[in-house]
PDB file of C-alpha atoms in Angstrom:
ATOM      1  CA  MET A   1       0.030  -0.299   0.042  1.00  0.00           C
ATOM      2  CA  ARG A   2       2.629   2.635   0.759  1.00  0.00           C
ATOM      3  CA  ILE A   3       4.765   2.116  -2.181  1.00  0.00           C
ATOM      4  CA  ASN A   4       1.658   1.845  -4.723  1.00  0.00           C
ATOM      5  CA  ALA A   5       0.743   5.162  -2.666  1.00  0.00           C
ATOM      6  CA  ALA A   6       3.948   6.846  -2.845  1.00  0.00           C
ATOM      7  CA  PHE A   7       4.657   5.831  -6.557  1.00  0.00           C
ATOM      8  CA  GLY A   8       2.073   3.553  -7.712  1.00  0.00           C
ATOM      9  CA  HIS A   9       1.249   6.520 -10.235  1.00  0.00           C
ATOM     10  CA  ARG A  10       4.423   7.237 -11.764  1.00  0.00           C
ATOM     11  CA  ALA A  11       6.309   5.673 -14.700  1.00  0.00           C
ATOM     12  CA  LEU A  12       9.139   3.266 -13.720  1.00  0.00           C
ATOM     13  CA  LYS A  13      11.693   4.924 -15.658  1.00  0.00           C
ATOM     14  CA  SER A  14      10.749   8.068 -13.709  1.00  0.00           C
ATOM     15  CA  VAL A  15      11.765   6.947 -10.374  1.00  0.00           C
ATOM     16  CA  ARG A  16      15.204   8.117  -9.524  1.00  0.00           C
ATOM     17  CA  PRO A  17      18.117   6.924  -6.354  1.00  0.00           C
ATOM     18  CA  SER A  18      17.182  10.681  -5.000  1.00  0.00           C
ATOM     19  CA  GLU A  19      13.621  10.146  -4.510  1.00  0.00           C
ATOM     20  CA  VAL A  20      13.808   6.712  -3.222  1.00  0.00           C
ATOM     21  CA  LYS A  21      16.063   7.801  -0.374  1.00  0.00           C
ATOM     22  CA  ALA A  22      13.562  10.794   0.723  1.00  0.00           C
ATOM     23  CA  TRP A  23      10.729   8.190   0.797  1.00  0.00           C
ATOM     24  CA  THR A  24      12.602   6.314   3.717  1.00  0.00           C
ATOM     25  CA  ALA A  25      13.872   8.929   4.824  1.00  0.00           C
ATOM     26  CA  LYS A  26       9.967  10.063   5.333  1.00  0.00           C
ATOM     27  CA  LEU A  27       8.249   6.862   6.331  1.00  0.00           C
ATOM     28  CA  SER A  28      11.170   6.945   9.340  1.00  0.00           C
ATOM     29  CA  ASP A  29      10.110  10.322   9.938  1.00  0.00           C
ATOM     30  CA  GLU A  30       6.540   9.243  10.193  1.00  0.00           C
ATOM     31  CA  GLY A  31       7.888   6.535  13.038  1.00  0.00           C
ATOM     32  CA  LEU A  32       7.900   3.466  11.051  1.00  0.00           C
ATOM     33  CA  ALA A  33      10.833   0.781  12.614  1.00  0.00           C
ATOM     34  CA  ASP A  34      13.621   0.802  10.762  1.00  0.00           C
ATOM     35  CA  SER A  35      13.285  -2.732  10.085  1.00  0.00           C
ATOM     36  CA  THR A  36       9.600  -2.234   8.786  1.00  0.00           C
ATOM     37  CA  VAL A  37      11.362   0.790   6.181  1.00  0.00           C
ATOM     38  CA  TYR A  38      14.052  -1.223   5.181  1.00  0.00           C
ATOM     39  CA  ALA A  39      11.049  -4.621   3.950  1.00  0.00           C
ATOM     40  CA  LEU A  40       9.615  -1.999   2.280  1.00  0.00           C
ATOM     41  CA  HIS A  41      12.867  -0.754   0.326  1.00  0.00           C
ATOM     42  CA  SER A  42      12.960  -4.586  -0.551  1.00  0.00           C
ATOM     43  CA  ARG A  43       9.968  -5.166  -1.807  1.00  0.00           C
ATOM     44  CA  MET A  44      10.362  -2.315  -3.622  1.00  0.00           C
ATOM     45  CA  GLY A  45      13.480  -3.441  -4.998  1.00  0.00           C
ATOM     46  CA  GLN A  46      11.897  -7.024  -5.587  1.00  0.00           C
ATOM     47  CA  LEU A  47       9.550  -5.099  -7.809  1.00  0.00           C
ATOM     48  CA  PHE A  48      12.372  -2.955  -9.728  1.00  0.00           C
ATOM     49  CA  SER A  49      14.759  -6.894 -10.314  1.00  0.00           C
ATOM     50  CA  ASP A  50      11.700  -7.714 -12.014  1.00  0.00           C
ATOM     51  CA  ALA A  51      11.593  -5.393 -14.422  1.00  0.00           C
ATOM     52  CA  VAL A  52      14.819  -5.057 -15.215  1.00  0.00           C
ATOM     53  CA  HIS A  53      14.693  -8.933 -15.501  1.00  0.00           C
ATOM     54  CA  ASP A  54      11.679  -8.105 -18.222  1.00  0.00           C
ATOM     55  CA  GLY A  55      13.478  -5.384 -20.163  1.00  0.00           C
ATOM     56  CA  LEU A  56      11.509  -2.569 -18.893  1.00  0.00           C
ATOM     57  CA  LEU A  57      14.197  -1.399 -17.414  1.00  0.00           C
ATOM     58  CA  PRO A  58      17.823  -0.783 -18.389  1.00  0.00           C
ATOM     59  CA  LYS A  59      18.644  -0.288 -14.382  1.00  0.00           C
ATOM     60  CA  SER A  60      17.625  -0.692 -11.115  1.00  0.00           C
ATOM     61  CA  PRO A  61      17.573   3.104  -9.237  1.00  0.00           C
ATOM     62  CA  LEU A  62      17.238   1.092  -6.001  1.00  0.00           C
ATOM     63  CA  SER A  63      20.831  -0.025  -4.747  1.00  0.00           C
ATOM     64  CA  ARG A  64      22.979  -0.403  -1.210  1.00  0.00           C
ATOM     65  CA  ARG A  65      22.979   3.425  -1.879  1.00  0.00           C
ATOM     66  CA  THR A  66      19.441   3.997  -1.474  1.00  0.00           C
ATOM     67  CA  ALA A  67      18.616   1.036   1.230  1.00  0.00           C
ATOM     68  CA  PRO A  68      18.562   2.586   4.930  1.00  0.00           C
ATOM     69  CA  LYS A  69      19.537   0.669   7.649  1.00  0.00           C
ATOM     70  CA  ALA A  70      18.323  -2.320   8.498  1.00  0.00           C
ATOM     71  CA  GLY A  71      17.559  -2.612  11.879  1.00  0.00           C
ATOM     72  CA  GLU A  72      18.464  -4.214  15.092  1.00  0.00           C
ATOM     73  CA  GLN A  73      16.031  -7.741  14.699  1.00  0.00           C
ATOM     74  CA  ARG A  74      16.014 -10.323  17.587  1.00  0.00           C
ATOM     75  CA  PRO A  75      12.678 -11.409  17.348  1.00  0.00           C
ATOM     76  CA  TYR A  76      11.052 -12.659  20.789  1.00  0.00           C
ATOM     77  CA  VAL A  77      10.883 -16.484  21.297  1.00  0.00           C
ATOM     78  CA  ALA A  78       8.142 -17.578  23.045  1.00  0.00           C
ATOM     79  CA  THR A  79       8.610 -20.655  25.036  1.00  0.00           C
ATOM     80  CA  THR A  80       7.904 -24.031  24.854  1.00  0.00           C
ATOM     81  CA  LYS A  81       4.862 -23.968  27.354  1.00  0.00           C
ATOM     82  CA  GLN A  82       3.793 -20.288  26.269  1.00  0.00           C
ATOM     83  CA  VAL A  83       3.657 -22.164  22.414  1.00  0.00           C
ATOM     84  CA  TRP A  84       1.417 -24.902  23.728  1.00  0.00           C
ATOM     85  CA  ALA A  85      -0.616 -22.616  25.436  1.00  0.00           C
ATOM     86  CA  LEU A  86      -1.197 -20.366  22.647  1.00  0.00           C
ATOM     87  CA  HIS A  87      -2.351 -24.324  20.835  1.00  0.00           C
ATOM     88  CA  ASP A  88      -4.992 -25.050  24.282  1.00  0.00           C
ATOM     89  CA  ALA A  89      -6.209 -21.416  23.455  1.00  0.00           C
ATOM     90  CA  MET A  90      -7.330 -21.168  19.987  1.00  0.00           C
ATOM     91  CA  PRO A  91      -9.854 -22.729  18.991  1.00  0.00           C
ATOM     92  CA  ASP A  92     -10.388 -26.613  18.087  1.00  0.00           C
ATOM     93  CA  GLY A  93      -9.685 -26.125  13.916  1.00  0.00           C
ATOM     94  CA  LEU A  94      -7.203 -23.824  13.771  1.00  0.00           C
ATOM     95  CA  GLN A  95      -4.837 -25.338  16.920  1.00  0.00           C
ATOM     96  CA  PRO A  96      -3.104 -26.802  13.393  1.00  0.00           C
ATOM     97  CA  ALA A  97      -1.916 -23.669  12.689  1.00  0.00           C
ATOM     98  CA  VAL A  98      -0.241 -23.216  15.792  1.00  0.00           C
ATOM     99  CA  LEU A  99       2.034 -26.591  14.887  1.00  0.00           C
ATOM    100  CA  LEU A 100       2.564 -25.393  11.094  1.00  0.00           C
ATOM    101  CA  ALA A 101       4.034 -22.193  12.399  1.00  0.00           C
ATOM    102  CA  ALA A 102       6.324 -23.194  15.617  1.00  0.00           C
ATOM    103  CA  PHE A 103       7.094 -26.779  14.527  1.00  0.00           C
ATOM    104  CA  ALA A 104       7.121 -26.364  10.775  1.00  0.00           C
ATOM    105  CA  GLY A 105       7.647 -22.681   9.737  1.00  0.00           C
ATOM    106  CA  LEU A 106       4.956 -22.068   8.095  1.00  0.00           C
ATOM    107  CA  ARG A 107       4.016 -18.308   7.299  1.00  0.00           C
ATOM    108  CA  VAL A 108       0.193 -17.515   8.093  1.00  0.00           C
ATOM    109  CA  ALA A 109      -0.953 -17.519   4.073  1.00  0.00           C
ATOM    110  CA  GLU A 110       0.651 -20.700   3.839  1.00  0.00           C
ATOM    111  CA  ALA A 111      -1.193 -22.548   7.058  1.00  0.00           C
ATOM    112  CA  VAL A 112      -4.753 -21.375   6.387  1.00  0.00           C
ATOM    113  CA  ALA A 113      -4.291 -22.473   2.814  1.00  0.00           C
ATOM    114  CA  LEU A 114      -2.256 -25.698   3.192  1.00  0.00           C
ATOM    115  CA  ARG A 115      -4.006 -28.274   1.642  1.00  0.00           C
ATOM    116  CA  VAL A 116      -4.309 -32.415   2.640  1.00  0.00           C
ATOM    117  CA  SER A 117      -2.439 -32.606  -0.955  1.00  0.00           C
ATOM    118  CA  ASP A 118      -0.064 -31.094   0.116  1.00  0.00           C
ATOM    119  CA  VAL A 119       0.670 -33.475   3.024  1.00  0.00           C
ATOM    120  CA  ASP A 120       2.228 -36.697   2.582  1.00  0.00           C
ATOM    121  CA  PHE A 121       1.916 -38.562   5.784  1.00  0.00           C
ATOM    122  CA  MET A 122       3.015 -41.757   5.084  1.00  0.00           C
ATOM    123  CA  ARG A 123       6.471 -39.817   4.564  1.00  0.00           C
ATOM    124  CA  GLY A 124       6.571 -37.569   6.841  1.00  0.00           C
ATOM    125  CA  ILE A 125       6.093 -34.681   3.839  1.00  0.00           C
ATOM    126  CA  VAL A 126       5.271 -30.682   3.929  1.00  0.00           C
ATOM    127  CA  ALA A 127       4.892 -29.600   0.839  1.00  0.00           C
ATOM    128  CA  PRO A 128       3.552 -25.762   0.523  1.00  0.00           C
ATOM    129  CA  ALA A 129       2.291 -25.316  -2.957  1.00  0.00           C
ATOM    130  CA  ILE A 130      -0.146 -21.809  -2.247  1.00  0.00           C
ATOM    131  CA  GLN A 131      -1.251 -19.626   0.311  1.00  0.00           C
ATOM    132  CA  TYR A 132      -4.535 -17.517   0.532  1.00  0.00           C
ATOM    133  CA  PRO A 133      -6.500 -17.115  -1.334  1.00  0.00           C
ATOM    134  CA  GLY A 134      -5.359 -20.114  -3.130  1.00  0.00           C
ATOM    135  CA  VAL A 135      -2.150 -17.739  -4.831  1.00  0.00           C
ATOM    136  CA  GLU A 136       0.566 -20.700  -5.759  1.00  0.00           C
ATOM    137  CA  LEU A 137       3.379 -19.347  -3.952  1.00  0.00           C
ATOM    138  CA  LYS A 138       6.302 -17.295  -5.705  1.00  0.00           C
ATOM    139  CA  THR A 139       9.923 -18.168  -4.439  1.00  0.00           C
ATOM    140  CA  LYS A 140      11.241 -22.081  -5.411  1.00  0.00           C
ATOM    141  CA  GLU A 141      12.527 -21.339  -1.649  1.00  0.00           C
ATOM    142  CA  SER A 142       8.681 -21.207  -0.151  1.00  0.00           C
ATOM    143  CA  LYS A 143       8.078 -24.853  -1.848  1.00  0.00           C
ATOM    144  CA  THR A 144      10.963 -26.168  -0.058  1.00  0.00           C
ATOM    145  CA  PRO A 145       9.718 -29.191   1.185  1.00  0.00           C
ATOM    146  CA  ILE A 146       9.895 -29.945   5.119  1.00  0.00           C
ATOM    147  CA  PRO A 147       9.563 -32.793   6.981  1.00  0.00           C
ATOM    148  CA  ILE A 148       7.722 -33.460   9.880  1.00  0.00           C
ATOM    149  CA  PRO A 149       7.411 -36.497  12.617  1.00  0.00           C
ATOM    150  CA  GLN A 150       5.095 -38.635  12.855  1.00  0.00           C
ATOM    151  CA  ASN A 151       3.800 -38.066  15.592  1.00  0.00           C
ATOM    152  CA  LEU A 152       2.817 -34.144  14.558  1.00  0.00           C
ATOM    153  CA  CYS A 153       1.534 -35.825  11.459  1.00  0.00           C
ATOM    154  CA  LEU A 154      -1.759 -37.307  12.975  1.00  0.00           C
ATOM    155  CA  GLU A 155      -1.837 -34.288  14.882  1.00  0.00           C
ATOM    156  CA  LEU A 156      -2.159 -32.571  11.862  1.00  0.00           C
ATOM    157  CA  SER A 157      -4.462 -35.042  10.567  1.00  0.00           C
ATOM    158  CA  VAL A 158      -7.371 -34.915  12.686  1.00  0.00           C
ATOM    159  CA  ASN A 159      -9.571 -31.912  11.556  1.00  0.00           C
ATOM    160  CA  HIS A 160      -9.174 -33.442   7.815  1.00  0.00           C
ATOM    161  CA  THR A 161     -10.768 -36.673   9.462  1.00  0.00           C
ATOM    162  CA  LYS A 162     -13.658 -34.726  11.061  1.00  0.00           C
ATOM    163  CA  TRP A 163     -15.015 -33.625   8.864  1.00  0.00           C
ATOM    164  CA  GLY A 164     -13.196 -34.488   5.777  1.00  0.00           C
ATOM    165  CA  SER A 165     -11.767 -30.959   4.586  1.00  0.00           C
ATOM    166  CA  GLU A 166      -9.650 -29.976   2.185  1.00  0.00           C
ATOM    167  CA  THR A 167      -7.128 -27.545   4.224  1.00  0.00           C
ATOM    168  CA  LEU A 168      -5.913 -28.471   6.907  1.00  0.00           C
ATOM    169  CA  VAL A 169      -6.892 -25.748   9.308  1.00  0.00           C
ATOM    170  CA  THR A 170     -10.734 -24.753   9.296  1.00  0.00           C
ATOM    171  CA  ASN A 171     -13.361 -22.834  11.000  1.00  0.00           C
ATOM    172  CA  ALA A 172     -15.819 -24.484  13.936  1.00  0.00           C
ATOM    173  CA  TRP A 173     -18.214 -25.986  10.038  1.00  0.00           C
ATOM    174  CA  GLY A 174     -14.678 -27.725   8.121  1.00  0.00           C
ATOM    175  CA  ARG A 175     -14.330 -24.643   6.544  1.00  0.00           C
ATOM    176  CA  ALA A 176     -11.426 -22.506   5.080  1.00  0.00           C
ATOM    177  CA  ILE A 177     -10.735 -19.465   7.201  1.00  0.00           C
ATOM    178  CA  SER A 178      -8.612 -16.456   6.343  1.00  0.00           C
ATOM    179  CA  PRO A 179      -5.394 -14.749   7.542  1.00  0.00           C
ATOM    180  CA  HIS A 180      -8.059 -11.763   8.623  1.00  0.00           C
ATOM    181  CA  ARG A 181     -10.140 -13.973  11.184  1.00  0.00           C
ATOM    182  CA  LEU A 182      -6.791 -16.590  12.397  1.00  0.00           C
ATOM    183  CA  GLU A 183      -4.775 -13.546  13.652  1.00  0.00           C
ATOM    184  CA  HIS A 184      -7.900 -12.112  15.454  1.00  0.00           C
ATOM    185  CA  TYR A 185      -8.686 -15.413  16.891  1.00  0.00           C
ATOM    186  CA  PHE A 186      -4.736 -15.693  17.902  1.00  0.00           C
ATOM    187  CA  ARG A 187      -5.093 -12.601  19.291  1.00  0.00           C
ATOM    188  CA  GLU A 188      -7.382 -13.632  21.996  1.00  0.00           C
ATOM    189  CA  ALA A 189      -5.597 -16.541  22.184  1.00  0.00           C
ATOM    190  CA  ARG A 190      -2.644 -14.312  23.053  1.00  0.00           C
ATOM    191  CA  ALA A 191      -4.033 -11.975  25.856  1.00  0.00           C
ATOM    192  CA  THR A 192      -3.983 -15.651  27.402  1.00  0.00           C
ATOM    193  CA  VAL A 193      -0.778 -16.653  28.134  1.00  0.00           C
ATOM    194  CA  LYS A 194       1.253 -15.627  30.495  1.00  0.00           C
ATOM    195  CA  GLY A 195       4.803 -13.229  29.726  1.00  0.00           C
ATOM    196  CA  LEU A 196       3.986 -12.836  26.093  1.00  0.00           C
ATOM    197  CA  PRO A 197       3.964  -9.573  24.903  1.00  0.00           C
ATOM    198  CA  GLU A 198       1.258  -7.487  23.336  1.00  0.00           C
ATOM    199  CA  GLY A 199       2.700  -7.427  19.637  1.00  0.00           C
ATOM    200  CA  PHE A 200       3.508 -11.448  19.550  1.00  0.00           C
ATOM    201  CA  ARG A 201       2.221 -12.472  16.449  1.00  0.00           C
ATOM    202  CA  PHE A 202       0.763 -15.649  14.709  1.00  0.00           C
ATOM    203  CA  HIS A 203       4.431 -15.075  12.495  1.00  0.00           C
ATOM    204  CA  ASP A 204       6.725 -14.987  15.648  1.00  0.00           C
ATOM    205  CA  LEU A 205       5.868 -19.055  16.049  1.00  0.00           C
ATOM    206  CA  ARG A 206       8.392 -18.928  13.052  1.00  0.00           C
ATOM    207  CA  HIS A 207      11.322 -17.570  15.469  1.00  0.00           C
ATOM    208  CA  TYR A 208      10.650 -20.732  17.811  1.00  0.00           C
ATOM    209  CA  PHE A 209      10.638 -22.434  15.296  1.00  0.00           C
ATOM    210  CA  ALA A 210      14.359 -21.666  14.794  1.00  0.00           C
ATOM    211  CA  SER A 211      15.186 -21.342  17.956  1.00  0.00           C
ATOM    212  CA  LEU A 212      14.376 -25.359  18.462  1.00  0.00           C
ATOM    213  CA  LEU A 213      16.146 -25.674  15.335  1.00  0.00           C
ATOM    214  CA  ILE A 214      19.418 -23.994  16.418  1.00  0.00           C
ATOM    215  CA  ALA A 215      19.239 -24.999  19.930  1.00  0.00           C
ATOM    216  CA  GLN A 216      19.407 -28.791  18.530  1.00  0.00           C
ATOM    217  CA  GLY A 217      23.063 -27.906  17.029  1.00  0.00           C
ATOM    218  CA  LEU A 218      21.473 -27.421  13.365  1.00  0.00           C
ATOM    219  CA  ASP A 219      23.849 -25.138  11.035  1.00  0.00           C
ATOM    220  CA  VAL A 220      23.316 -22.596   9.220  1.00  0.00           C
ATOM    221  CA  LYS A 221      22.811 -23.961   6.198  1.00  0.00           C
ATOM    222  CA  VAL A 222      20.085 -26.304   7.482  1.00  0.00           C
ATOM    223  CA  VAL A 223      18.497 -23.668   9.990  1.00  0.00           C
ATOM    224  CA  GLN A 224      18.106 -21.781   5.953  1.00  0.00           C
ATOM    225  CA  LYS A 225      16.906 -24.695   4.080  1.00  0.00           C
ATOM    226  CA  SER A 226      13.958 -25.074   7.371  1.00  0.00           C
ATOM    227  CA  LEU A 227      12.865 -21.909   7.060  1.00  0.00           C
ATOM    228  CA  ARG A 228      12.541 -21.547   3.589  1.00  0.00           C
ATOM    229  CA  HIS A 229      14.858 -18.319   3.686  1.00  0.00           C
ATOM    230  CA  SER A 230      16.071 -17.464  -0.074  1.00  0.00           C
ATOM    231  CA  SER A 231      19.885 -17.060   1.660  1.00  0.00           C
ATOM    232  CA  ALA A 232      21.675 -17.847   4.914  1.00  0.00           C
ATOM    233  CA  LYS A 233      22.204 -14.469   4.942  1.00  0.00           C
ATOM    234  CA  THR A 234      18.745 -13.545   6.143  1.00  0.00           C
ATOM    235  CA  THR A 235      18.690 -16.575   8.129  1.00  0.00           C
ATOM    236  CA  LEU A 236      21.992 -14.714   9.751  1.00  0.00           C
ATOM    237  CA  ASP A 237      20.590 -11.027  10.170  1.00  0.00           C
ATOM    238  CA  THR A 238      17.710 -13.259  11.987  1.00  0.00           C
ATOM    239  CA  TYR A 239      18.741 -15.364  14.062  1.00  0.00           C
ATOM    240  CA  GLY A 240      22.811 -15.395  14.108  1.00  0.00           C
ATOM    241  CA  HIS A 241      22.389 -13.788  17.688  1.00  0.00           C
ATOM    242  CA  MET A 242      20.813 -17.438  19.144  1.00  0.00           C
ATOM    243  CA  TRP A 243      23.763 -19.390  17.873  1.00  0.00           C
ATOM    244  CA  PRO A 244      26.036 -20.561  20.563  1.00  0.00           C
ATOM    245  CA  ASP A 245      29.373 -18.265  21.094  1.00  0.00           C
ATOM    246  CA  LYS A 246      32.098 -20.258  19.164  1.00  0.00           C
ATOM    247  CA  GLU A 247      35.376 -17.904  20.233  1.00  0.00           C
ATOM    248  CA  GLU A 248      36.251 -20.313  23.260  1.00  0.00           C
ATOM    249  CA  SER A 249      35.651 -23.170  20.747  1.00  0.00           C
ATOM    250  CA  ALA A 250      38.629 -21.626  18.466  1.00  0.00           C
ATOM    251  CA  ARG A 251      40.789 -20.647  21.251  1.00  0.00           C
ATOM    252  CA  ALA A 252      40.727 -24.629  22.501  1.00  0.00           C
ATOM    253  CA  ALA A 253      41.210 -25.585  19.018  1.00  0.00           C
ATOM    254  CA  VAL A 254      44.220 -23.674  18.628  1.00  0.00           C
ATOM    255  CA  ALA A 255      45.750 -23.664  22.179  1.00  0.00           C
ATOM    256  CA  GLY A 256      45.309 -28.313  20.974  1.00  0.00           C
ATOM    257  CA  VAL A 257      47.468 -27.768  17.961  1.00  0.00           C
ATOM    258  CA  LEU A 258      50.025 -25.459  19.805  1.00  0.00           C
ATOM    259  CA  ARG A 259      49.789 -28.332  22.445  1.00  0.00           C
ATOM    260  CA  GLU A 260      50.399 -31.228  20.423  1.00  0.00           C
ATOM    261  CA  ARG A 261      53.261 -28.979  18.945  1.00  0.00           C
ATOM    262  CA  LEU A 262      54.713 -28.703  22.699  1.00  0.00           C
ATOM    263  CA  ASN A 263      54.388 -31.735  23.258  1.00  0.00           C
ATOM    264  CA  SER A 264      56.029 -33.060  20.071  1.00  0.00           C
ATOM    265  CA  ARG A 265      59.137 -30.958  20.967  1.00  0.00           C
ATOM    266  CA  THR A 266      59.044 -32.442  24.462  1.00  0.00           C
ATOM    267  CA  GLU A 267      59.567 -36.268  23.630  1.00  0.00           C
ATOM    268  CA  GLN A 268      62.143 -35.140  21.205  1.00  0.00           C
ATOM    269  CA  HIS A 269      64.013 -33.804  23.896  1.00  0.00           C
ATOM    270  CA  GLY A 270      62.832 -35.873  26.787  1.00  0.00           C
TER     271      GLY A 270
END
């Protein structure tokens, strides 16, 4: 909306880098968070990159020079107890959405649109293909299959078993639900869970999923693939602080090599 309001009436080739910088500065002055302004600039950059790729423009006016500061990203990570409390506070038909976000990393528009046919219950594979309202996912990374355990498969199949529904997430009558309605119920559930900040969003369940993987010692490439990020940089920018500090490990590695050298010298002169 903000991009369209500022530039929707303009021809692509008429937009100048200086105007982009002035626009992002104006957004910051309006009180938008640095991360939000950065995300809007990134989205606009994708639009112009597509135009260049399609031959509509020779060059994009957006670059690192026009990019605002990204802002420090320190997402709130719910505890496991809070995640289950959220799950239990949601209407029965919407509980699978919490499971899909917290244990498979799906975004809200992906979760509500996930069809029974998108899940291989025998092999334990979730394969997102569309997002609400039935639009195909735009990137190949978003379509990356996600492995899930059999006990999660069992939990996800409850609605379909009860209603014969096409989607895994349903309303009280077994029908699909919009992200807006899901967020409404999620806010109501959030208010009942002790310790969650008021701004905690459904999307923040992805942060829990990331923290769960990192706590198990998985490396950045595995976490990137599981979150379906387009690059490891995105994963590190958002979750790099969650990985344990490796300074002591590096120090120990160097010390071990030197110790072997000193021991060898001692044996030679012994």
